[in-house]
CSV table of C-alpha atoms in Angstrom, one decimal:
chain,number,residue,atom,x,y,z
S,248,UNK,CA,68.5,-53.3,3.9
S,249,UNK,CA,64.6,-53.5,3.5
S,250,UNK,CA,62.9,-51.4,0.3
S,251,UNK,CA,60.1,-50.4,0.7
S,252,UNK,CA,57.9,-50.2,-1.9
S,253,UNK,CA,55.2,-47.5,-2.5
S,254,UNK,CA,51.8,-47.9,-3.5
S,255,UNK,CA,49.3,-45.2,-4.8
S,256,UNK,CA,46.4,-43.8,-2.9
S,257,UNK,CA,44.2,-45.9,-5.4
S,258,UNK,CA,45.6,-49.2,-4.8
S,259,UNK,CA,45.3,-48.9,-1.2
S,260,UNK,CA,41.8,-47.5,-1.4
S,261,UNK,CA,40.9,-50.0,-4.1
S,262,UNK,CA,42.8,-52.7,-1.3
S,263,UNK,CA,40.6,-51.7,1.3
S,264,UNK,CA,36.8,-51.6,0.0
S,265,UNK,CA,35.1,-54.1,-2.3
S,266,UNK,CA,35.8,-52.3,-5.9
S,267,UNK,CA,38.2,-53.1,-8.3
S,268,UNK,CA,40.8,-50.3,-9.4
S,269,UNK,CA,38.9,-49.4,-12.5
S,270,UNK,CA,35.9,-49.0,-10.9
S,271,UNK,CA,37.3,-46.6,-8.6
S,272,UNK,CA,39.3,-44.2,-11.6
S,273,UNK,CA,35.3,-44.5,-12.8
S,274,UNK,CA,34.0,-43.5,-9.3
S,275,UNK,CA,36.5,-40.4,-9.6
S,276,UNK,CA,36.5,-39.4,-12.8
S,277,UNK,CA,32.6,-38.8,-12.7
S,278,UNK,CA,32.6,-36.5,-9.7
S,279,UNK,CA,34.9,-34.4,-10.6
S,280,UNK,CA,33.2,-34.1,-13.7
S,281,UNK,CA,30.1,-33.2,-12.0
S,282,UNK,CA,31.9,-30.8,-9.8
S,283,UNK,CA,33.4,-29.2,-13.3
S,284,UNK,CA,29.7,-29.0,-14.9
S,285,UNK,CA,27.9,-27.5,-12.1
S,286,UNK,CA,30.9,-24.7,-11.4
S,287,UNK,CA,30.6,-23.4,-15.2
S,288,UNK,CA,27.0,-23.7,-15.6
S,289,UNK,CA,26.4,-21.0,-12.0
S,290,UNK,CA,23.8,-21.1,-9.5
S,291,UNK,CA,20.3,-20.6,-10.4
S,292,UNK,CA,19.1,-17.2,-11.9
S,293,UNK,CA,16.6,-15.1,-9.9
S,294,UNK,CA,13.7,-13.4,-12.2
S,295,UNK,CA,14.3,-10.6,-12.8
S,296,UNK,CA,12.1,-8.0,-10.9
S,297,UNK,CA,10.1,-6.8,-13.5
S,298,UNK,CA,8.6,-10.8,-14.0
S,299,UNK,CA,7.7,-11.1,-10.2
S,300,UNK,CA,4.9,-9.4,-8.7
S,301,UNK,CA,5.6,-6.5,-6.7
S,302,UNK,CA,4.6,-6.6,-3.2
S,303,UNK,CA,2.7,-3.3,-3.1
S,304,UNK,CA,0.4,-4.8,-5.6
S,305,UNK,CA,-3.6,-6.4,-5.3
S,306,UNK,CA,-3.8,-10.2,-5.2
S,307,UNK,CA,-7.4,-9.8,-7.1
S,308,UNK,CA,-10.1,-6.9,-7.2
S,309,UNK,CA,-12.1,-8.6,-3.9
S,310,UNK,CA,-8.9,-7.0,-1.8
S,311,UNK,CA,-10.5,-3.5,-2.8
S,312,UNK,CA,-13.9,-4.3,-0.9
S,313,UNK,CA,-12.2,-4.4,2.2
S,314,UNK,CA,-11.1,-0.5,2.4
S,315,UNK,CA,-15.1,-0.1,2.1
S,316,UNK,CA,-17.0,-3.0,4.1
S,317,UNK,CA,-15.0,-1.1,7.0
S,318,UNK,CA,-16.9,2.0,5.9
S,319,UNK,CA,-20.0,-0.1,5.9
S,320,UNK,CA,-19.4,-1.5,9.7
S,321,UNK,CA,-19.2,1.8,10.6
S,322,UNK,CA,-15.6,1.6,11.5
S,323,UNK,CA,-14.6,5.0,12.0
S,324,UNK,CA,-17.4,6.2,14.0
S,325,UNK,CA,-15.2,8.5,16.5
S,326,UNK,CA,-11.9,8.5,14.0
S,327,UNK,CA,-9.7,11.1,12.8
S,328,UNK,CA,-11.4,11.7,9.1
S,329,UNK,CA,-9.5,14.3,6.4
S,330,UNK,CA,-12.2,15.0,3.8
S,331,UNK,CA,-11.0,16.9,0.8
S,332,UNK,CA,-13.4,19.7,0.3
S,333,UNK,CA,-13.9,19.3,-3.7
S,334,UNK,CA,-15.5,16.0,-2.8
S,335,UNK,CA,-18.2,18.0,-1.4
S,336,UNK,CA,-19.0,21.1,-3.7
S,337,UNK,CA,-18.2,22.2,-7.0
S,338,UNK,CA,-17.9,25.2,-6.4
S,339,UNK,CA,-22.2,26.0,-6.5
S,340,UNK,CA,-23.5,23.0,-5.2
S,341,UNK,CA,-23.5,20.4,-2.8
S,342,UNK,CA,-22.4,17.3,-5.0
S,343,UNK,CA,-24.2,14.3,-5.3
S,344,UNK,CA,-27.4,16.4,-6.0
S,345,UNK,CA,-27.1,17.9,-2.6
S,346,UNK,CA,-26.6,13.9,-0.7
S,347,UNK,CA,-23.3,15.4,-0.3
S,348,UNK,CA,-24.1,17.3,2.4
S,349,UNK,CA,-25.8,14.9,4.0
S,350,UNK,CA,-22.7,12.7,3.9
S,351,UNK,CA,-20.8,15.3,6.0
S,352,UNK,CA,-23.6,16.3,8.6
S,353,UNK,CA,-23.6,12.4,9.3
S,354,UNK,CA,-19.5,12.3,9.5
S,355,UNK,CA,-19.1,15.5,11.8
S,356,UNK,CA,-21.7,14.4,13.7
S,357,UNK,CA,-20.5,10.9,14.4
S,358,UNK,CA,-16.3,11.0,14.2
S,359,UNK,CA,-13.7,13.5,14.1
S,360,UNK,CA,-13.9,15.7,10.7
S,361,UNK,CA,-11.1,17.8,9.2
S,362,UNK,CA,-11.9,19.8,6.5
S,363,UNK,CA,-9.0,20.2,4.0
S,364,UNK,CA,-9.8,22.8,2.0
S,365,UNK,CA,-8.0,24.6,-1.6
S,366,UNK,CA,-8.9,28.0,-2.4
S,367,UNK,CA,-8.0,31.2,-4.4
S,368,UNK,CA,-8.2,33.8,-2.0
S,369,UNK,CA,-10.1,35.3,1.1
S,370,UNK,CA,-13.7,35.6,-0.7
S,371,UNK,CA,-13.3,31.6,-1.7
S,372,UNK,CA,-12.5,30.9,2.4
S,373,UNK,CA,-15.6,33.3,3.4
S,374,UNK,CA,-18.5,31.6,1.3
S,375,UNK,CA,-17.1,27.4,2.5
S,376,UNK,CA,-17.2,29.0,6.5
S,377,UNK,CA,-20.4,30.1,5.1
S,378,UNK,CA,-21.4,26.7,3.9
S,379,UNK,CA,-20.9,25.1,6.4
S,380,UNK,CA,-21.8,27.3,9.6
S,381,UNK,CA,-24.6,25.1,10.2
S,382,UNK,CA,-23.1,21.8,9.9
S,383,UNK,CA,-23.1,20.9,13.6
S,384,UNK,CA,-20.1,18.8,14.5
S,385,UNK,CA,-17.4,21.1,12.7
S,386,UNK,CA,-14.7,22.6,14.6
S,387,UNK,CA,-13.9,25.7,13.3
S,388,UNK,CA,-10.4,25.0,13.8
S,389,UNK,CA,-10.5,21.6,12.0
S,390,UNK,CA,-11.3,23.5,8.8
S,391,UNK,CA,-7.8,23.9,6.9
S,392,UNK,CA,-7.4,25.9,4.5
S,393,UNK,CA,-4.1,25.7,2.1
S,394,UNK,CA,-3.2,27.8,-2.4
S,395,UNK,CA,-2.2,23.9,-3.3
S,396,UNK,CA,-2.8,20.8,-3.6
S,397,UNK,CA,0.4,19.6,-1.6
S,398,UNK,CA,-1.0,21.3,1.1
S,399,UNK,CA,-3.4,18.6,1.7
S,400,UNK,CA,-0.4,16.0,1.7
S,401,UNK,CA,0.9,17.8,4.3
S,402,UNK,CA,-2.5,18.6,6.4
S,403,UNK,CA,-3.3,14.5,5.7
S,404,UNK,CA,0.2,13.6,7.1
S,405,UNK,CA,0.5,15.8,10.1
S,406,UNK,CA,-3.3,14.9,11.1
S,407,UNK,CA,-3.0,10.5,10.8
S,408,UNK,CA,-6.2,10.7,10.0
S,409,UNK,CA,-8.1,6.9,9.9
S,410,UNK,CA,-9.6,7.9,6.7
S,411,UNK,CA,-8.7,9.7,3.9
S,412,UNK,CA,-11.6,10.9,1.2
S,413,UNK,CA,-9.7,12.6,-2.0
S,414,UNK,CA,-10.5,12.6,-5.4
S,415,UNK,CA,-6.9,12.9,-6.2
S,416,UNK,CA,-5.8,9.9,-7.5
S,417,UNK,CA,-1.8,10.8,-7.0
S,418,UNK,CA,-2.3,11.9,-3.6
S,419,UNK,CA,-4.2,8.0,-3.2
S,420,UNK,CA,-1.1,6.5,-4.6
S,421,UNK,CA,1.7,8.5,-2.4
S,422,UNK,CA,-0.8,8.5,1.1
S,423,UNK,CA,-2.1,4.7,0.9
S,424,UNK,CA,1.0,3.6,2.6
S,425,UNK,CA,1.0,5.9,5.6
S,426,UNK,CA,-3.2,5.5,6.0
S,427,UNK,CA,-5.3,3.5,6.5
S,428,UNK,CA,-8.1,3.1,4.7
S,429,UNK,CA,-8.3,5.7,1.6
S,430,UNK,CA,-11.4,6.7,-0.5
S,431,UNK,CA,-10.7,8.1,-4.0
S,432,UNK,CA,-14.1,9.8,-5.1
S,433,UNK,CA,-14.4,9.2,-8.8
S,434,UNK,CA,-11.6,7.2,-9.5
S,435,UNK,CA,-11.9,3.0,-10.6
S,436,UNK,CA,-10.2,0.0,-10.5
S,437,UNK,CA,-8.1,-1.5,-7.9
S,438,UNK,CA,-6.0,0.9,-6.3
S,439,UNK,CA,-4.7,-1.3,-3.4
S,440,UNK,CA,-6.9,-3.4,-0.1
S,441,UNK,CA,-7.2,-0.3,1.8
S,442,UNK,CA,-8.7,1.9,-0.5
S,443,UNK,CA,-12.0,1.9,-1.6
S,444,UNK,CA,-12.5,3.9,-5.3
S,445,UNK,CA,-16.0,5.2,-5.7
S,446,UNK,CA,-18.1,7.0,-8.8
S,447,UNK,CA,-19.2,9.8,-5.6
S,448,UNK,CA,-19.0,10.9,-2.4
S,449,UNK,CA,-22.8,10.0,-1.5
S,450,UNK,CA,-21.6,6.0,-1.8
S,451,UNK,CA,-19.7,6.3,1.7
S,452,UNK,CA,-23.0,7.5,3.7
S,453,UNK,CA,-23.5,5.5,6.4
S,454,UNK,CA,-27.2,5.0,8.1
S,455,UNK,CA,-26.6,5.2,11.5
S,456,UNK,CA,-29.0,3.5,13.1
């Protein structure tokens, strides 16, 4: 009876490949060691969210000029514009030494202006209506009244204007994701590439010619 001699796997491989058994064992041990080393180390960790730049964060200060460029290029002629009353009038006089009235006249004549006014009562409402009575282009149904700042947000979301002019930073932060272009009067710094921060409403005056 013929006796079958079984050889190990390493002997079989070493006979077929041009390497010695010792070399082959060293390669196998090295591969196993590397496997356990990387398994113990685990996958590379992503940086924390606090270290990453937010998606909404502006890249640089130059981005803030985009909104003002659109305004100066008359991109909103014939478009819907929401304007908060407080950027135009302080309760006694037109702001910017009276130039706020000129700004209102320009946009009311050239665009579809919605004037949003926060009032305390009927007396305030009557006063505002009297002040804008002679402004060509201001339609009565586009003069909107509310008693809280939340009313401004509701009006703006319902109208969906192409441009919003306001003096409320919180309102800008809330609406800048849904409104194409915003102007923050009295604001400074870089808020976003679709937000222009200006010291006065006079800054958005545009020459129609």
